[in-house]
PDB file of C-alpha atoms and ligand atoms in Angstrom:
ATOM      1  CA  MET I   3       4.000 -20.919   9.825  1.00  0.00           C
ATOM      2  CA  SER I   4       6.541 -21.054   7.046  1.00  0.00           C
ATOM      3  CA  TYR I   5       8.168 -17.725   7.861  1.00  0.00           C
ATOM      4  CA  PRO I   6      10.544 -17.227  10.802  1.00  0.00           C
ATOM      5  CA  ILE I   7       9.014 -14.472  12.927  1.00  0.00           C
ATOM      6  CA  ASP I   8      10.549 -12.773  15.968  1.00  0.00           C
ATOM      7  CA  MET I   9       7.643 -11.626  18.149  1.00  0.00           C
ATOM      8  CA  SER I  10      10.134 -10.201  20.686  1.00  0.00           C
ATOM      9  CA  ILE I  11      10.861  -7.251  18.382  1.00  0.00           C
ATOM     10  CA  THR I  12       8.358  -4.388  18.653  1.00  0.00           C
ATOM     11  CA  PRO I  13       9.037  -1.665  16.121  1.00  0.00           C
ATOM     12  CA  ASP I  14       7.995   1.814  17.153  1.00  0.00           C
ATOM     13  CA  VAL I  15       5.125   2.770  14.832  1.00  0.00           C
ATOM     14  CA  SER I  16       3.985   6.322  14.187  1.00  0.00           C
ATOM     15  CA  ALA I  17       0.807   6.758  12.119  1.00  0.00           C
ATOM     16  CA  HIS I  18      -0.073   9.735   9.927  1.00  0.00           C
ATOM     17  CA  PHE I  19      -3.696   9.795   8.752  1.00  0.00           C
ATOM     18  CA  ASP I  20      -4.497  11.551   5.475  1.00  0.00           C
ATOM     19  CA  ALA I  21      -8.097  12.738   5.716  1.00  0.00           C
ATOM     20  CA  ALA I  22      -8.319  13.568   2.005  1.00  0.00           C
ATOM     21  CA  THR I  23      -7.838   9.923   0.962  1.00  0.00           C
ATOM     22  CA  ASN I  24      -8.430   7.997   4.229  1.00  0.00           C
ATOM     23  CA  THR I  25      -4.899   6.632   3.926  1.00  0.00           C
ATOM     24  CA  ILE I  26      -2.629   5.903   6.879  1.00  0.00           C
ATOM     25  CA  SER I  27       1.098   6.376   6.292  1.00  0.00           C
ATOM     26  CA  TYR I  28       3.530   4.905   8.794  1.00  0.00           C
ATOM     27  CA  ILE I  29       6.994   5.506  10.130  1.00  0.00           C
ATOM     28  CA  ALA I  30       8.302   2.235  11.579  1.00  0.00           C
ATOM     29  CA  ARG I  31      11.493   2.479  13.652  1.00  0.00           C
ATOM     30  CA  ASP I  32      13.832  -0.346  14.516  1.00  0.00           C
ATOM     31  CA  PRO I  33      13.744  -0.515  18.361  1.00  0.00           C
ATOM     32  CA  ALA I  34      17.486  -1.299  18.414  1.00  0.00           C
ATOM     33  CA  SER I  35      18.642   1.714  16.377  1.00  0.00           C
ATOM     34  CA  ASN I  36      17.511   5.060  14.988  1.00  0.00           C
ATOM     35  CA  HIS I  37      16.767   3.597  11.559  1.00  0.00           C
ATOM     36  CA  CYS I  38      13.272   3.594  10.134  1.00  0.00           C
ATOM     37  CA  ALA I  39      11.062   2.879   7.140  1.00  0.00           C
ATOM     38  CA  ILE I  40       8.108   4.754   5.720  1.00  0.00           C
ATOM     39  CA  ILE I  41       5.181   2.635   4.577  1.00  0.00           C
ATOM     40  CA  ASP I  42       2.738   4.105   2.019  1.00  0.00           C
ATOM     41  CA  SER I  43       3.348   7.830   1.882  1.00  0.00           C
ATOM     42  CA  VAL I  44       0.846  10.269   0.341  1.00  0.00           C
ATOM     43  CA  MET I  45       1.351  13.173  -2.055  1.00  0.00           C
ATOM     44  CA  ASP I  46      -1.461  15.739  -1.969  1.00  0.00           C
ATOM     45  CA  ILE I  47      -3.373  16.544  -5.150  1.00  0.00           C
ATOM     46  CA  ASP I  48      -6.167  18.960  -5.942  1.00  0.00           C
ATOM     47  CA  TYR I  49      -7.196  17.045  -9.047  1.00  0.00           C
ATOM     48  CA  ALA I  50      -9.735  19.619 -10.224  1.00  0.00           C
ATOM     49  CA  ALA I  51      -7.002  22.249 -10.238  1.00  0.00           C
ATOM     50  CA  GLY I  52      -4.155  19.977 -11.366  1.00  0.00           C
ATOM     51  CA  ARG I  53      -2.222  21.099  -8.290  1.00  0.00           C
ATOM     52  CA  ILE I  54       0.201  18.857  -6.386  1.00  0.00           C
ATOM     53  CA  THR I  55       1.496  19.767  -2.924  1.00  0.00           C
ATOM     54  CA  HIS I  56       3.397  17.969  -0.191  1.00  0.00           C
ATOM     55  CA  ASP I  57       1.943  18.822   3.204  1.00  0.00           C
ATOM     56  CA  HIS I  58       1.434  15.167   4.184  1.00  0.00           C
ATOM     57  CA  ALA I  59       4.920  14.120   3.071  1.00  0.00           C
ATOM     58  CA  ASP I  60       6.434  17.181   4.736  1.00  0.00           C
ATOM     59  CA  ALA I  61       4.912  16.052   8.046  1.00  0.00           C
ATOM     60  CA  LEU I  62       6.579  12.639   7.673  1.00  0.00           C
ATOM     61  CA  ILE I  63       9.892  14.288   6.783  1.00  0.00           C
ATOM     62  CA  ALA I  64       9.635  16.729   9.701  1.00  0.00           C
ATOM     63  CA  GLU I  65       9.012  13.897  12.149  1.00  0.00           C
ATOM     64  CA  ILE I  66      11.962  11.873  10.872  1.00  0.00           C
ATOM     65  CA  GLU I  67      14.244  14.904  11.016  1.00  0.00           C
ATOM     66  CA  SER I  68      13.096  16.029  14.462  1.00  0.00           C
ATOM     67  CA  ARG I  69      13.571  12.535  15.900  1.00  0.00           C
ATOM     68  CA  GLY I  70      16.998  12.229  14.252  1.00  0.00           C
ATOM     69  CA  LEU I  71      16.038   9.060  12.365  1.00  0.00           C
ATOM     70  CA  VAL I  72      17.766   7.508   9.366  1.00  0.00           C
ATOM     71  CA  LEU I  73      15.361   6.496   6.605  1.00  0.00           C
ATOM     72  CA  ASP I  74      16.398   3.139   5.128  1.00  0.00           C
ATOM     73  CA  TRP I  75      13.299   2.240   3.125  1.00  0.00           C
ATOM     74  CA  ILE I  76      10.279   3.835   1.494  1.00  0.00           C
ATOM     75  CA  ILE I  77       7.858   0.935   1.045  1.00  0.00           C
ATOM     76  CA  GLU I  78       4.825   0.783  -1.204  1.00  0.00           C
ATOM     77  CA  THR I  79       2.540  -2.079  -0.212  1.00  0.00           C
ATOM     78  CA  HIS I  80       1.081  -1.894  -3.747  1.00  0.00           C
ATOM     79  CA  VAL I  81       0.235   0.436  -6.616  1.00  0.00           C
ATOM     80  CA  HIS I  82      -2.471   2.482  -4.926  1.00  0.00           C
ATOM     81  CA  ALA I  83      -5.508   3.570  -6.896  1.00  0.00           C
ATOM     82  CA  ASP I  84      -6.812   6.107  -4.423  1.00  0.00           C
ATOM     83  CA  HIS I  85      -3.853   8.324  -3.584  1.00  0.00           C
ATOM     84  CA  LEU I  86      -0.529   9.404  -5.041  1.00  0.00           C
ATOM     85  CA  SER I  87       2.738   8.218  -3.524  1.00  0.00           C
ATOM     86  CA  ALA I  88       5.253  10.810  -2.333  1.00  0.00           C
ATOM     87  CA  ALA I  89       8.140   8.321  -2.383  1.00  0.00           C
ATOM     88  CA  PRO I  90      10.480  10.229  -4.756  1.00  0.00           C
ATOM     89  CA  TYR I  91       9.823  13.531  -2.978  1.00  0.00           C
ATOM     90  CA  ILE I  92      10.738  11.953   0.360  1.00  0.00           C
ATOM     91  CA  GLN I  93      13.729  10.103  -1.101  1.00  0.00           C
ATOM     92  CA  GLN I  94      15.132  13.339  -2.507  1.00  0.00           C
ATOM     93  CA  ARG I  95      15.169  14.842   0.989  1.00  0.00           C
ATOM     94  CA  LEU I  96      15.986  11.899   3.214  1.00  0.00           C
ATOM     95  CA  GLY I  97      17.419   9.150   1.025  1.00  0.00           C
ATOM     96  CA  GLY I  98      16.262   5.571   1.451  1.00  0.00           C
ATOM     97  CA  LYS I  99      15.366   2.934  -1.098  1.00  0.00           C
ATOM     98  CA  ILE I 100      11.918   2.689  -2.711  1.00  0.00           C
ATOM     99  CA  GLY I 101      10.629  -0.899  -2.633  1.00  0.00           C
ATOM    100  CA  VAL I 102       7.561  -2.600  -4.119  1.00  0.00           C
ATOM    101  CA  GLY I 103       6.474  -6.121  -5.097  1.00  0.00           C
ATOM    102  CA  ASP I 104       8.091  -7.505  -8.251  1.00  0.00           C
ATOM    103  CA  GLN I 105       4.680  -8.092  -9.823  1.00  0.00           C
ATOM    104  CA  ILE I 106       4.707  -4.324 -10.395  1.00  0.00           C
ATOM    105  CA  MET I 107       5.707  -5.347 -13.905  1.00  0.00           C
ATOM    106  CA  VAL I 108       2.247  -6.863 -14.457  1.00  0.00           C
ATOM    107  CA  VAL I 109       0.635  -3.659 -13.195  1.00  0.00           C
ATOM    108  CA  GLN I 110       2.878  -1.539 -15.419  1.00  0.00           C
ATOM    109  CA  ASP I 111       2.030  -3.659 -18.439  1.00  0.00           C
ATOM    110  CA  THR I 112      -1.721  -3.436 -17.769  1.00  0.00           C
ATOM    111  CA  PHE I 113      -1.846   0.289 -17.157  1.00  0.00           C
ATOM    112  CA  GLY I 114       0.826   1.110 -19.707  1.00  0.00           C
ATOM    113  CA  LYS I 115      -1.783  -0.087 -22.201  1.00  0.00           C
ATOM    114  CA  VAL I 116      -4.691   1.723 -20.493  1.00  0.00           C
ATOM    115  CA  PHE I 117      -2.790   5.018 -20.629  1.00  0.00           C
ATOM    116  CA  ASN I 118      -1.276   4.240 -24.054  1.00  0.00           C
ATOM    117  CA  GLU I 119       2.226   4.934 -22.765  1.00  0.00           C
ATOM    118  CA  GLY I 120       5.088   4.993 -25.233  1.00  0.00           C
ATOM    119  CA  THR I 121       8.249   2.932 -25.103  1.00  0.00           C
ATOM    120  CA  GLU I 122       9.867   5.481 -22.766  1.00  0.00           C
ATOM    121  CA  PHE I 123       7.648   4.086 -20.018  1.00  0.00           C
ATOM    122  CA  GLN I 124       9.624   1.062 -18.837  1.00  0.00           C
ATOM    123  CA  ARG I 125       7.545  -1.938 -17.747  1.00  0.00           C
ATOM    124  CA  ASP I 126      10.395  -3.615 -15.860  1.00  0.00           C
ATOM    125  CA  GLY I 127       9.984  -1.992 -12.443  1.00  0.00           C
ATOM    126  CA  SER I 128      13.206  -0.034 -12.951  1.00  0.00           C
ATOM    127  CA  GLN I 129      11.615   3.112 -11.491  1.00  0.00           C
ATOM    128  CA  PHE I 130      11.918   1.395  -8.091  1.00  0.00           C
ATOM    129  CA  ASP I 131      15.125   0.636  -6.183  1.00  0.00           C
ATOM    130  CA  ALA I 132      14.041  -2.833  -5.042  1.00  0.00           C
ATOM    131  CA  LEU I 133      11.491  -5.363  -6.287  1.00  0.00           C
ATOM    132  CA  PHE I 134      10.465  -7.854  -3.609  1.00  0.00           C
ATOM    133  CA  GLU I 135       9.607 -11.464  -4.290  1.00  0.00           C
ATOM    134  CA  ASP I 136       7.535 -13.530  -1.869  1.00  0.00           C
ATOM    135  CA  GLY I 137       9.516 -14.063   1.339  1.00  0.00           C
ATOM    136  CA  ASP I 138      12.308 -11.619   0.520  1.00  0.00           C
ATOM    137  CA  THR I 139      13.952 -10.059   3.538  1.00  0.00           C
ATOM    138  CA  TYR I 140      15.523  -6.656   4.033  1.00  0.00           C
ATOM    139  CA  LYS I 141      16.825  -4.668   6.998  1.00  0.00           C
ATOM    140  CA  VAL I 142      15.683  -1.522   8.745  1.00  0.00           C
ATOM    141  CA  GLY I 143      18.673  -0.819  10.950  1.00  0.00           C
ATOM    142  CA  GLU I 144      19.203  -4.188  12.667  1.00  0.00           C
ATOM    143  CA  MET I 145      15.579  -5.279  12.330  1.00  0.00           C
ATOM    144  CA  ASP I 146      14.780  -8.062   9.863  1.00  0.00           C
ATOM    145  CA  CYS I 147      11.792  -7.289   7.677  1.00  0.00           C
ATOM    146  CA  ARG I 148      10.004  -9.593   5.294  1.00  0.00           C
ATOM    147  CA  ALA I 149       7.739  -9.043   2.303  1.00  0.00           C
ATOM    148  CA  ILE I 150       4.931 -11.578   1.892  1.00  0.00           C
ATOM    149  CA  TYR I 151       3.196 -11.784  -1.462  1.00  0.00           C
ATOM    150  CA  THR I 152      -0.540 -11.100  -1.030  1.00  0.00           C
ATOM    151  CA  PRO I 153      -2.160 -10.525  -4.449  1.00  0.00           C
ATOM    152  CA  GLY I 154      -5.888 -10.247  -5.073  1.00  0.00           C
ATOM    153  CA  HIS I 155      -6.640  -6.564  -4.516  1.00  0.00           C
ATOM    154  CA  THR I 156      -3.929  -5.912  -7.121  1.00  0.00           C
ATOM    155  CA  PRO I 157      -1.323  -8.253  -8.660  1.00  0.00           C
ATOM    156  CA  ALA I 158       1.590  -6.572  -6.860  1.00  0.00           C
ATOM    157  CA  CYS I 159       0.351  -6.401  -3.251  1.00  0.00           C
ATOM    158  CA  MET I 160       2.762  -7.306  -0.439  1.00  0.00           C
ATOM    159  CA  VAL I 161       2.325  -7.437   3.329  1.00  0.00           C
ATOM    160  CA  HIS I 162       5.434  -6.293   5.232  1.00  0.00           C
ATOM    161  CA  VAL I 163       6.295  -8.024   8.509  1.00  0.00           C
ATOM    162  CA  MET I 164       8.675  -6.381  10.995  1.00  0.00           C
ATOM    163  CA  GLY I 165       9.042  -8.227  14.320  1.00  0.00           C
ATOM    164  CA  ASN I 166       5.612  -8.526  15.925  1.00  0.00           C
ATOM    165  CA  THR I 167       4.095  -6.047  13.487  1.00  0.00           C
ATOM    166  CA  ALA I 168       2.664  -6.333   9.979  1.00  0.00           C
ATOM    167  CA  PHE I 169       1.669  -3.616   7.540  1.00  0.00           C
ATOM    168  CA  VAL I 170      -1.129  -5.243   5.600  1.00  0.00           C
ATOM    169  CA  GLY I 171      -1.695  -2.716   2.826  1.00  0.00           C
ATOM    170  CA  ASP I 172      -5.120  -3.329   1.311  1.00  0.00           C
ATOM    171  CA  THR I 173      -5.487  -7.042   2.050  1.00  0.00           C
ATOM    172  CA  LEU I 174      -7.645  -6.240   5.079  1.00  0.00           C
ATOM    173  CA  PHE I 175      -9.446  -3.283   6.580  1.00  0.00           C
ATOM    174  CA  MET I 176     -10.289  -2.998  10.275  1.00  0.00           C
ATOM    175  CA  PRO I 177     -12.574  -5.862  11.404  1.00  0.00           C
ATOM    176  CA  ASP I 178     -15.715  -3.752  10.933  1.00  0.00           C
ATOM    177  CA  GLY I 179     -14.480  -2.587   7.500  1.00  0.00           C
ATOM    178  CA  GLY I 180     -13.789  -6.050   6.100  1.00  0.00           C
ATOM    179  CA  SER I 181     -11.608  -6.221   3.019  1.00  0.00           C
ATOM    180  CA  ALA I 182     -10.550  -4.203  -0.010  1.00  0.00           C
ATOM    181  CA  ARG I 183     -12.199  -4.515  -3.410  1.00  0.00           C
ATOM    182  CA  ALA I 184     -10.837  -7.050  -5.872  1.00  0.00           C
ATOM    183  CA  ASP I 185     -12.233  -5.742  -9.158  1.00  0.00           C
ATOM    184  CA  PHE I 186      -9.378  -3.602 -10.466  1.00  0.00           C
ATOM    185  CA  PRO I 187      -7.569  -5.006 -13.529  1.00  0.00           C
ATOM    186  CA  GLY I 188      -5.525  -7.978 -12.307  1.00  0.00           C
ATOM    187  CA  GLY I 189      -7.569  -8.247  -9.095  1.00  0.00           C
ATOM    188  CA  ASP I 190      -9.343 -11.447  -8.072  1.00  0.00           C
ATOM    189  CA  ALA I 191     -11.574 -12.145  -5.077  1.00  0.00           C
ATOM    190  CA  GLY I 192     -10.502 -15.778  -4.664  1.00  0.00           C
ATOM    191  CA  THR I 193      -6.840 -14.779  -4.801  1.00  0.00           C
ATOM    192  CA  LEU I 194      -7.523 -12.075  -2.214  1.00  0.00           C
ATOM    193  CA  TYR I 195      -9.148 -14.639   0.079  1.00  0.00           C
ATOM    194  CA  ASP I 196      -6.066 -16.861  -0.201  1.00  0.00           C
ATOM    195  CA  SER I 197      -3.791 -13.914   0.573  1.00  0.00           C
ATOM    196  CA  ILE I 198      -5.907 -12.928   3.580  1.00  0.00           C
ATOM    197  CA  GLN I 199      -5.471 -16.488   4.897  1.00  0.00           C
ATOM    198  CA  LYS I 200      -1.685 -15.889   4.827  1.00  0.00           C
ATOM    199  CA  VAL I 201      -2.191 -12.837   7.052  1.00  0.00           C
ATOM    200  CA  LEU I 202      -4.548 -14.724   9.377  1.00  0.00           C
ATOM    201  CA  ALA I 203      -1.922 -17.483   9.672  1.00  0.00           C
ATOM    202  CA  LEU I 204       0.470 -15.033  11.351  1.00  0.00           C
ATOM    203  CA  PRO I 205       0.681 -15.273  15.176  1.00  0.00           C
ATOM    204  CA  ASP I 206      -2.576 -14.316  16.936  1.00  0.00           C
ATOM    205  CA  ASP I 207      -1.057 -11.405  18.823  1.00  0.00           C
ATOM    206  CA  MET I 208       0.744  -9.909  15.831  1.00  0.00           C
ATOM    207  CA  ARG I 209      -0.131  -6.230  15.475  1.00  0.00           C
ATOM    208  CA  LEU I 210      -1.711  -5.381  12.123  1.00  0.00           C
ATOM    209  CA  PHE I 211      -1.654  -1.873  10.680  1.00  0.00           C
ATOM    210  CA  MET I 212      -4.142  -0.944   7.960  1.00  0.00           C
ATOM    211  CA  CYS I 213      -3.466   1.255   4.930  1.00  0.00           C
ATOM    212  CA  HIS I 214      -6.995   2.664   4.932  1.00  0.00           C
ATOM    213  CA  ASP I 215      -9.880   3.305   7.260  1.00  0.00           C
ATOM    214  CA  TYR I 216     -13.222   4.930   6.508  1.00  0.00           C
ATOM    215  CA  GLY I 217     -14.717   4.914  10.015  1.00  0.00           C
ATOM    216  CA  PRO I 218     -17.698   2.699   9.199  1.00  0.00           C
ATOM    217  CA  ASN I 219     -20.974   3.417  11.027  1.00  0.00           C
ATOM    218  CA  GLY I 220     -19.635   6.673  12.382  1.00  0.00           C
ATOM    219  CA  ARG I 221     -16.860   5.258  14.557  1.00  0.00           C
ATOM    220  CA  ALA I 222     -13.625   7.204  14.969  1.00  0.00           C
ATOM    221  CA  ILE I 223     -10.839   6.484  12.454  1.00  0.00           C
ATOM    222  CA  ALA I 224      -8.682   3.536  13.562  1.00  0.00           C
ATOM    223  CA  TRP I 225      -5.835   1.598  12.004  1.00  0.00           C
ATOM    224  CA  GLU I 226      -4.407  -0.931  14.440  1.00  0.00           C
ATOM    225  CA  THR I 227      -5.757  -4.386  15.233  1.00  0.00           C
ATOM    226  CA  THR I 228      -4.429  -7.937  15.668  1.00  0.00           C
ATOM    227  CA  VAL I 229      -4.612 -11.239  13.845  1.00  0.00           C
ATOM    228  CA  ALA I 230      -6.832 -12.624  16.618  1.00  0.00           C
ATOM    229  CA  GLU I 231      -9.292  -9.747  16.289  1.00  0.00           C
ATOM    230  CA  GLN I 232      -9.438 -10.140  12.510  1.00  0.00           C
ATOM    231  CA  LYS I 233      -9.982 -13.882  12.763  1.00  0.00           C
ATOM    232  CA  ALA I 234     -12.799 -13.432  15.263  1.00  0.00           C
ATOM    233  CA  HIS I 235     -14.539 -10.315  14.027  1.00  0.00           C
ATOM    234  CA  ASN I 236     -13.681  -9.374  10.441  1.00  0.00           C
ATOM    235  CA  ILE I 237     -17.057  -8.915   8.762  1.00  0.00           C
ATOM    236  CA  HIS I 238     -15.864 -10.354   5.436  1.00  0.00           C
ATOM    237  CA  VAL I 239     -13.514 -13.177   6.430  1.00  0.00           C
ATOM    238  CA  GLY I 240     -13.839 -13.646  10.203  1.00  0.00           C
ATOM    239  CA  GLY I 241     -15.458 -16.604  11.903  1.00  0.00           C
ATOM    240  CA  GLY I 242     -14.013 -18.988   9.339  1.00  0.00           C
ATOM    241  CA  LYS I 243     -15.958 -17.709   6.298  1.00  0.00           C
ATOM    242  CA  SER I 244     -15.431 -19.978   3.307  1.00  0.00           C
ATOM    243  CA  ARG I 245     -13.670 -18.997   0.101  1.00  0.00           C
ATOM    244  CA  GLU I 246     -16.913 -19.487  -1.828  1.00  0.00           C
ATOM    245  CA  GLU I 247     -18.879 -17.236   0.539  1.00  0.00           C
ATOM    246  CA  PHE I 248     -16.216 -14.558   0.355  1.00  0.00           C
ATOM    247  CA  VAL I 249     -15.906 -14.635  -3.437  1.00  0.00           C
ATOM    248  CA  ARG I 250     -19.655 -14.386  -3.928  1.00  0.00           C
ATOM    249  CA  PHE I 251     -19.970 -11.530  -1.446  1.00  0.00           C
ATOM    250  CA  ARG I 252     -16.898  -9.666  -2.733  1.00  0.00           C
ATOM    251  CA  ASN I 253     -17.923  -9.843  -6.382  1.00  0.00           C
ATOM    252  CA  GLU I 254     -21.471  -8.688  -5.619  1.00  0.00           C
ATOM    253  CA  ARG I 255     -20.208  -5.801  -3.528  1.00  0.00           C
ATOM    254  CA  ASP I 256     -17.547  -4.753  -6.046  1.00  0.00           C
ATOM    255  CA  ALA I 257     -20.155  -4.510  -8.814  1.00  0.00           C
ATOM    256  CA  THR I 258     -21.795  -1.695  -6.826  1.00  0.00           C
ATOM    257  CA  LEU I 259     -18.660   0.372  -6.165  1.00  0.00           C
ATOM    258  CA  ALA I 260     -17.760   3.533  -8.079  1.00  0.00           C
ATOM    259  CA  MET I 261     -14.169   4.086  -9.234  1.00  0.00           C
ATOM    260  CA  PRO I 262     -11.988   5.793  -6.606  1.00  0.00           C
ATOM    261  CA  ARG I 263     -11.984   9.573  -7.095  1.00  0.00           C
ATOM    262  CA  LEU I 264      -8.239   9.720  -7.725  1.00  0.00           C
ATOM    263  CA  ILE I 265      -7.704   6.478  -9.654  1.00  0.00           C
ATOM    264  CA  ILE I 266      -6.671   8.182 -12.907  1.00  0.00           C
ATOM    265  CA  PRO I 267      -3.897  10.376 -11.495  1.00  0.00           C
ATOM    266  CA  SER I 268      -2.924   7.758  -8.888  1.00  0.00           C
ATOM    267  CA  LEU I 269      -2.196   4.967 -11.358  1.00  0.00           C
ATOM    268  CA  GLN I 270      -0.171   7.166 -13.700  1.00  0.00           C
ATOM    269  CA  VAL I 271       1.998   8.431 -10.847  1.00  0.00           C
ATOM    270  CA  ASN I 272       2.237   5.282  -8.740  1.00  0.00           C
ATOM    271  CA  MET I 273       3.152   2.928 -11.594  1.00  0.00           C
ATOM    272  CA  ARG I 274       6.155   5.267 -11.967  1.00  0.00           C
ATOM    273  CA  ALA I 275       7.099   4.858  -8.282  1.00  0.00           C
ATOM    274  CA  GLY I 276       5.567   8.265  -7.487  1.00  0.00           C
ATOM    275  CA  HIS I 277       7.021  10.261 -10.379  1.00  0.00           C
ATOM    276  CA  VAL I 278       4.607  12.526 -12.229  1.00  0.00           C
ATOM    277  CA  PRO I 279       4.709  11.741 -15.969  1.00  0.00           C
ATOM    278  CA  ALA I 280       5.855  14.407 -18.411  1.00  0.00           C
ATOM    279  CA  ASP I 281       4.669  15.450 -21.859  1.00  0.00           C
ATOM    280  CA  LYS I 282       6.981  15.508 -24.882  1.00  0.00           C
ATOM    281  CA  ASP I 283       8.418  18.846 -23.752  1.00  0.00           C
ATOM    282  CA  GLY I 284       9.117  17.591 -20.241  1.00  0.00           C
ATOM    283  CA  ASN I 285       6.203  19.347 -18.537  1.00  0.00           C
ATOM    284  CA  PRO I 286       4.458  17.385 -15.754  1.00  0.00           C
ATOM    285  CA  MET I 287       1.197  16.226 -17.321  1.00  0.00           C
ATOM    286  CA  LEU I 288      -1.560  13.658 -16.652  1.00  0.00           C
ATOM    287  CA  LYS I 289      -3.887  11.929 -19.104  1.00  0.00           C
ATOM    288  CA  VAL I 290      -7.556  10.956 -18.839  1.00  0.00           C
ATOM    289  CA  PRO I 291      -8.211   7.869 -20.992  1.00  0.00           C
ATOM    290  CA  ILE I 292     -11.865   7.791 -22.031  1.00  0.00           C
ATOM    291  CA  ASN I 293     -14.038   4.731 -21.375  1.00  0.00           C
ATOM    292  CA  THR I 294     -11.144   2.400 -20.626  1.00  0.00           C
ATOM    293  CA  LEU I 295     -11.389   1.838 -16.871  1.00  0.00           C
TER     294      LEU I 295
HETATM  295 FE1  LIG C  29      -5.234  -0.082  -2.710  1.00  0.00          FE
END
């Protein structure tokens, strides 16, 4: 293991499941202080109506306020394609820095073209407060946290390790859910396999928290597992599946998947760190590029 890890630190983790997008947002508190981070918040959208609301984010804010916590960080594990981030909305109320992987610039370049954004859309990640490189550390209260670069699902994916706990974003699903797709622009199944190996190289009893769960085969929604459980039972990578096996399987599966329902609004908002784009008069406005995704 190339990263120093302190398994004696157990952050307090509170999970908020968003049933509309099957996303799990987390509040992770430093056990030695009242400081916390939010990982992968959700902003609600009724896309058919063009209506954005904040019930999910308000629940996170209410919990932080009622527990008297200080919000240090608002982390995005990646640019999500299936839900909108509420990071700026939360930051406005509670403060904290918005952090994402520094390869966000690749994502911004790719989707800046897809959405034919003008020069006012900066492709330098400047919409975020911090851009993490592989192995970068930051603090939540007194707790050391580390971002590990895990591309493959998207070019900017990071896993965040805090003590004996890791927030894996979309590198892995629960063992019976397998792994995330790797066919978005900039995604790559082989790269995802390599990134998953980084997660599986963490200590066996490290707690892993998923970003999504779809309750496969009718089981109840779940989001917490361990490295050991993933290594033994993950249906896509467990039991020592080879890179070749995984790549073949992943590519075949991805060819059958429809685009996520909210990919068009999600990308436009999330590549701006959660800010809704505006038209030339400053009105919040989304585009639908035709036959480009
Ligand atoms: Fe994702």
